[in-house]
CSV table of C-alpha atoms in Angstrom, one decimal:
chain,number,residue,atom,x,y,z
A,1,UNK,CA,33.3,49.4,-49.7
A,2,UNK,CA,34.2,51.0,-46.4
A,3,UNK,CA,33.3,48.9,-43.4
A,4,UNK,CA,31.0,50.1,-40.7
A,5,UNK,CA,31.3,47.8,-37.7
A,6,UNK,CA,28.6,47.7,-35.0
A,7,UNK,CA,29.2,49.5,-31.7
A,8,UNK,CA,29.1,46.8,-29.1
A,9,UNK,CA,28.7,49.1,-26.1
A,10,UNK,CA,25.6,48.1,-24.1
A,11,UNK,CA,22.7,50.6,-24.7
A,12,UNK,CA,19.4,50.9,-22.7
A,13,UNK,CA,16.8,48.6,-24.1
A,14,UNK,CA,13.9,50.5,-25.7
A,15,UNK,CA,10.8,48.6,-24.8
A,16,UNK,CA,8.8,49.5,-27.9
A,17,UNK,CA,11.6,47.9,-30.1
A,18,UNK,CA,11.5,44.7,-28.2
A,19,UNK,CA,9.7,41.6,-29.5
A,20,UNK,CA,9.5,38.9,-26.7
A,21,UNK,CA,9.7,36.1,-29.2
A,22,UNK,CA,12.5,34.2,-27.5
A,23,UNK,CA,13.0,31.0,-25.5
A,24,UNK,CA,15.6,29.9,-23.0
A,25,UNK,CA,18.8,28.8,-24.7
A,26,UNK,CA,21.9,26.8,-24.1
A,27,UNK,CA,24.8,29.3,-23.3
A,28,UNK,CA,27.1,27.5,-25.8
A,29,UNK,CA,25.0,28.4,-28.8
A,30,UNK,CA,25.0,31.8,-30.5
A,31,UNK,CA,21.9,33.9,-30.5
A,32,UNK,CA,19.7,33.7,-33.6
A,33,UNK,CA,18.4,37.0,-34.9
A,34,UNK,CA,15.5,36.9,-37.4
A,35,UNK,CA,14.4,39.6,-39.9
A,36,UNK,CA,11.0,39.4,-41.6
A,37,UNK,CA,9.9,40.7,-45.0
A,38,UNK,CA,8.0,43.8,-46.2
A,39,UNK,CA,4.5,44.0,-44.7
A,40,UNK,CA,5.3,41.4,-42.0
A,41,UNK,CA,6.5,41.7,-38.4
A,42,UNK,CA,8.5,39.7,-35.9
A,43,UNK,CA,5.5,37.4,-35.1
A,44,UNK,CA,5.8,35.9,-38.6
A,45,UNK,CA,8.6,33.8,-37.1
A,46,UNK,CA,6.6,32.5,-34.1
A,47,UNK,CA,5.8,29.1,-35.5
A,48,UNK,CA,9.4,28.5,-36.4
A,49,UNK,CA,10.7,29.7,-33.1
A,50,UNK,CA,8.2,27.5,-31.2
A,51,UNK,CA,9.7,24.5,-33.0
A,52,UNK,CA,13.3,25.4,-31.9
A,53,UNK,CA,13.2,25.0,-28.1
A,54,UNK,CA,16.6,25.7,-26.5
A,55,UNK,CA,17.7,28.3,-29.0
A,56,UNK,CA,17.8,32.0,-28.1
A,57,UNK,CA,15.8,33.7,-30.9
A,58,UNK,CA,15.1,37.4,-31.4
A,59,UNK,CA,12.6,38.2,-34.1
A,60,UNK,CA,12.8,42.0,-34.6
A,61,UNK,CA,10.1,44.3,-36.0
A,62,UNK,CA,11.7,46.2,-38.9
A,63,UNK,CA,11.2,50.0,-39.1
A,64,UNK,CA,7.8,50.9,-40.4
A,65,UNK,CA,6.4,47.6,-39.2
A,66,UNK,CA,4.8,46.1,-36.1
A,67,UNK,CA,5.8,47.9,-33.0
A,68,UNK,CA,8.1,50.1,-35.0
A,69,UNK,CA,5.6,51.6,-37.4
A,70,UNK,CA,6.6,55.1,-36.4
A,71,UNK,CA,10.3,54.5,-37.0
A,72,UNK,CA,11.5,55.8,-40.4
A,73,UNK,CA,14.7,55.1,-42.4
A,74,UNK,CA,16.3,56.9,-45.3
A,75,UNK,CA,18.4,54.0,-46.7
A,76,UNK,CA,20.5,51.0,-46.2
A,77,UNK,CA,23.2,52.7,-44.0
A,78,UNK,CA,20.5,53.8,-41.5
A,79,UNK,CA,19.1,50.2,-41.6
A,80,UNK,CA,22.5,48.9,-40.7
A,81,UNK,CA,22.8,51.4,-37.9
A,82,UNK,CA,19.3,50.5,-36.6
A,83,UNK,CA,20.2,46.8,-36.5
A,84,UNK,CA,23.4,47.6,-34.7
A,85,UNK,CA,21.5,49.5,-32.1
A,86,UNK,CA,18.9,46.7,-31.6
A,87,UNK,CA,21.7,44.2,-31.1
A,88,UNK,CA,23.5,46.5,-28.6
A,89,UNK,CA,20.2,47.2,-26.7
A,90,UNK,CA,19.8,43.4,-26.1
A,91,UNK,CA,23.5,42.8,-25.2
A,92,UNK,CA,23.9,40.6,-28.3
A,93,UNK,CA,27.6,40.3,-29.1
A,94,UNK,CA,27.7,36.9,-30.8
A,95,UNK,CA,25.0,36.0,-33.3
A,96,UNK,CA,23.8,34.3,-36.4
A,97,UNK,CA,21.5,36.4,-38.6
A,98,UNK,CA,18.7,35.1,-40.8
A,99,UNK,CA,16.5,37.2,-43.1
A,100,UNK,CA,13.6,36.7,-45.5
A,101,UNK,CA,13.1,38.7,-48.7
A,102,UNK,CA,13.5,42.4,-47.6
A,103,UNK,CA,14.8,41.2,-44.2
A,104,UNK,CA,17.3,39.1,-46.1
A,105,UNK,CA,18.5,42.1,-48.2
A,106,UNK,CA,18.9,44.2,-45.0
A,107,UNK,CA,20.8,41.3,-43.4
A,108,UNK,CA,23.1,40.9,-46.4
A,109,UNK,CA,23.9,44.6,-46.4
A,110,UNK,CA,24.6,44.5,-42.6
A,111,UNK,CA,26.9,41.6,-43.1
A,112,UNK,CA,28.8,43.4,-45.9
A,113,UNK,CA,29.7,46.1,-43.4
A,114,UNK,CA,31.8,43.6,-41.3
A,115,UNK,CA,29.9,43.9,-38.0
A,116,UNK,CA,31.7,42.5,-35.0
A,117,UNK,CA,30.1,39.3,-33.6
A,118,UNK,CA,28.3,38.1,-36.7
A,119,UNK,CA,29.2,34.4,-37.1
A,120,UNK,CA,27.1,33.3,-40.1
A,121,UNK,CA,24.3,34.5,-42.4
A,122,UNK,CA,21.2,32.7,-43.7
A,123,UNK,CA,19.1,34.3,-46.5
A,124,UNK,CA,15.7,33.1,-47.6
A,125,UNK,CA,14.7,34.1,-51.2
A,126,UNK,CA,16.8,37.2,-51.1
A,127,UNK,CA,18.0,39.5,-53.9
A,128,UNK,CA,21.8,40.3,-53.9
A,129,UNK,CA,21.3,43.6,-55.8
A,130,UNK,CA,20.9,44.9,-59.3
A,131,UNK,CA,23.5,46.1,-61.8
A,132,UNK,CA,23.7,49.9,-62.0
A,133,UNK,CA,22.0,50.0,-65.4
A,134,UNK,CA,18.8,48.3,-64.0
A,135,UNK,CA,18.4,50.4,-60.8
A,136,UNK,CA,16.5,53.4,-62.2
A,137,UNK,CA,13.8,51.2,-63.6
A,138,UNK,CA,13.4,49.5,-60.3
A,139,UNK,CA,13.2,52.8,-58.4
A,140,UNK,CA,10.4,53.8,-60.7
A,141,UNK,CA,8.7,50.5,-60.2
A,142,UNK,CA,8.9,50.7,-56.4
A,143,UNK,CA,7.8,54.3,-56.4
A,144,UNK,CA,4.6,53.2,-58.2
A,145,UNK,CA,3.8,50.7,-55.4
A,146,UNK,CA,4.8,53.3,-52.7
A,147,UNK,CA,2.3,55.8,-54.1
A,148,UNK,CA,-0.4,53.2,-54.1
A,149,UNK,CA,0.3,52.2,-50.5
A,150,UNK,CA,0.1,55.9,-49.6
A,151,UNK,CA,-3.1,56.8,-51.5
A,152,UNK,CA,-5.3,53.7,-51.9
A,153,UNK,CA,-7.2,51.5,-49.4
A,154,UNK,CA,-4.7,49.0,-48.1
A,155,UNK,CA,-6.9,46.0,-48.9
A,156,UNK,CA,-7.0,47.0,-52.5
A,157,UNK,CA,-3.3,47.3,-52.8
A,158,UNK,CA,-2.7,44.1,-51.0
A,159,UNK,CA,-5.0,42.2,-53.4
A,160,UNK,CA,-2.7,43.3,-56.2
A,161,UNK,CA,0.5,42.9,-54.3
A,162,UNK,CA,-0.1,39.2,-53.6
A,163,UNK,CA,-0.9,38.6,-57.3
A,164,UNK,CA,2.8,39.3,-58.2
A,165,UNK,CA,4.7,36.4,-59.8
A,166,UNK,CA,6.7,35.6,-56.7
A,167,UNK,CA,3.5,34.6,-54.9
A,168,UNK,CA,2.2,32.5,-57.7
A,169,UNK,CA,2.4,29.3,-55.6
A,170,UNK,CA,-0.3,30.6,-53.2
A,171,UNK,CA,-3.8,29.3,-53.6
A,172,UNK,CA,-6.8,31.5,-53.2
A,173,UNK,CA,-7.3,30.5,-49.5
A,174,UNK,CA,-3.7,31.0,-48.6
A,175,UNK,CA,-3.6,34.3,-50.4
A,176,UNK,CA,-6.7,35.5,-48.5
A,177,UNK,CA,-5.1,34.5,-45.2
A,178,UNK,CA,-1.9,36.3,-46.0
A,179,UNK,CA,-3.8,39.5,-47.0
A,180,UNK,CA,-5.8,39.4,-43.8
A,181,UNK,CA,-2.6,39.2,-41.7
A,182,UNK,CA,-1.2,42.3,-43.4
A,183,UNK,CA,-4.2,44.6,-42.9
A,184,UNK,CA,-2.7,45.9,-39.7
A,185,UNK,CA,0.0,47.7,-41.6
A,186,UNK,CA,-0.1,51.5,-42.2
A,187,UNK,CA,0.1,52.4,-45.8
A,188,UNK,CA,2.3,55.5,-45.4
A,189,UNK,CA,4.8,53.6,-43.2
A,190,UNK,CA,5.1,50.8,-45.8
A,191,UNK,CA,5.6,53.3,-48.5
A,192,UNK,CA,8.4,55.0,-46.6
A,193,UNK,CA,10.2,51.7,-46.0
A,194,UNK,CA,9.7,50.6,-49.6
A,195,UNK,CA,11.3,53.8,-50.9
A,196,UNK,CA,14.2,53.7,-48.4
A,197,UNK,CA,15.0,50.1,-49.1
A,198,UNK,CA,14.1,49.8,-52.8
A,199,UNK,CA,16.2,47.3,-54.7
A,200,UNK,CA,17.1,50.3,-56.9
A,201,UNK,CA,19.0,51.8,-53.9
A,202,UNK,CA,20.7,48.6,-52.9
A,203,UNK,CA,24.3,48.1,-54.0
A,204,UNK,CA,25.1,44.9,-56.0
A,205,UNK,CA,26.5,42.7,-53.2
A,206,UNK,CA,27.3,39.7,-55.5
A,207,UNK,CA,31.0,40.8,-55.6
A,208,UNK,CA,31.1,40.9,-51.8
A,209,UNK,CA,29.6,37.4,-51.8
A,210,UNK,CA,32.4,36.3,-54.1
A,211,UNK,CA,35.1,37.3,-51.7
A,212,UNK,CA,33.6,37.0,-48.2
A,213,UNK,CA,34.8,34.4,-45.7
A,214,UNK,CA,31.7,34.6,-43.7
A,215,UNK,CA,29.6,31.4,-44.0
A,216,UNK,CA,26.5,32.2,-46.0
A,217,UNK,CA,23.6,29.8,-46.4
A,218,UNK,CA,21.2,30.7,-49.2
A,219,UNK,CA,17.8,29.2,-49.3
A,220,UNK,CA,15.5,29.3,-52.3
A,221,UNK,CA,12.1,27.9,-53.1
A,222,UNK,CA,12.2,25.8,-56.3
A,223,UNK,CA,8.7,27.1,-57.2
A,224,UNK,CA,9.8,30.7,-56.8
A,225,UNK,CA,11.4,30.7,-60.2
A,226,UNK,CA,12.8,34.2,-60.0
A,227,UNK,CA,14.6,33.9,-56.7
A,228,UNK,CA,15.6,30.3,-57.3
A,229,UNK,CA,17.2,31.3,-60.6
A,230,UNK,CA,19.0,34.2,-58.9
A,231,UNK,CA,20.5,31.8,-56.3
A,232,UNK,CA,21.6,29.4,-59.0
A,233,UNK,CA,23.3,32.2,-60.9
A,234,UNK,CA,25.2,33.2,-57.8
A,235,UNK,CA,26.6,29.7,-57.5
A,236,UNK,CA,27.6,29.7,-61.1
A,237,UNK,CA,29.4,33.0,-60.6
A,238,UNK,CA,31.5,31.5,-57.9
A,239,UNK,CA,29.9,33.3,-55.0
A,240,UNK,CA,30.8,31.8,-51.6
A,241,UNK,CA,27.4,30.6,-50.7
A,242,UNK,CA,26.0,27.3,-49.6
A,243,UNK,CA,22.8,27.0,-51.6
A,244,UNK,CA,19.9,24.8,-50.6
A,245,UNK,CA,16.7,24.6,-52.6
A,246,UNK,CA,13.4,23.6,-50.9
A,247,UNK,CA,10.3,22.4,-52.7
A,248,UNK,CA,8.2,25.6,-52.1
A,249,UNK,CA,7.5,29.1,-53.1
A,250,UNK,CA,8.7,32.5,-51.9
A,251,UNK,CA,7.8,32.5,-48.2
A,252,UNK,CA,9.2,29.1,-47.1
A,253,UNK,CA,9.3,29.7,-43.4
A,254,UNK,CA,5.5,30.5,-43.4
A,255,UNK,CA,4.4,27.6,-45.6
A,256,UNK,CA,6.8,25.0,-44.0
A,257,UNK,CA,7.6,26.2,-40.5
A,258,UNK,CA,8.6,22.8,-39.1
A,259,UNK,CA,11.0,22.1,-42.0
A,260,UNK,CA,12.4,25.6,-41.8
A,261,UNK,CA,12.9,25.2,-38.0
A,262,UNK,CA,14.9,22.0,-38.5
A,263,UNK,CA,17.0,23.7,-41.1
A,264,UNK,CA,17.7,26.7,-38.8
A,265,UNK,CA,18.3,24.5,-35.7
A,266,UNK,CA,20.9,22.4,-37.5
A,267,UNK,CA,22.5,25.5,-39.0
A,268,UNK,CA,22.8,27.3,-35.6
A,269,UNK,CA,24.3,24.2,-34.0
A,270,UNK,CA,27.1,23.9,-36.6
A,271,UNK,CA,30.2,25.4,-35.0
A,272,UNK,CA,31.7,26.0,-38.5
A,273,UNK,CA,30.3,25.8,-42.0
A,274,UNK,CA,32.0,25.7,-45.4
A,275,UNK,CA,30.9,28.6,-47.4
A,276,UNK,CA,31.0,26.8,-50.8
A,277,UNK,CA,28.6,24.3,-52.3
């Protein structure tokens, strides 16, 4: 795969792309960049960030979400270019990157393009990509959801979205809270992002994980059986990941912000990390 390194030239900061979810940091630590999942925004990381004083954190709004609802992408290459632009606009040249679910997949693709300045990667309940034979079915599956987000009342679609198996650990009260948080989304923007970043469009990055020398920490929730199984399979395949399982479901940083903050803080402060279990 041809590498696409980030342009590190300083660009003007675009205010509508900026999420002020950062705290003063020690200059000897790299910046921590955080990417949320589908339907979320940068504020999802706020409880985690507040538990990590002294670390410079930048929680970005993905295209189609939060302050970037009007920003559209066509695929993973554009997502990589968007992230490079966000980093350049903030003058970030040395960073660790963490992503959850969709944000993890975008972070993984970004890392596979060998961007200058990326020091380590942390992925929370993330999918490495499907074999070619399974991608058409996934595209059809995601297209079904995209049409619903476009055409149906958002509350109705969210009620079904959060009944998917990966959210099985959520109780009724937690599910209702999650749905209420997501009602600020725009259905068409979500549909566009879902199509652009469908798992059916993502390359299978397991081979890259098998040869990369970049330190990769992979976090799974033991009660999220699908993604925990995927992580264990990557380890068995000999991928260069450091796998850690937490007792939890799909959205670990939301359900266990203090635990996740300790994990991130320790990870950021490690000057070097072995990339194998």
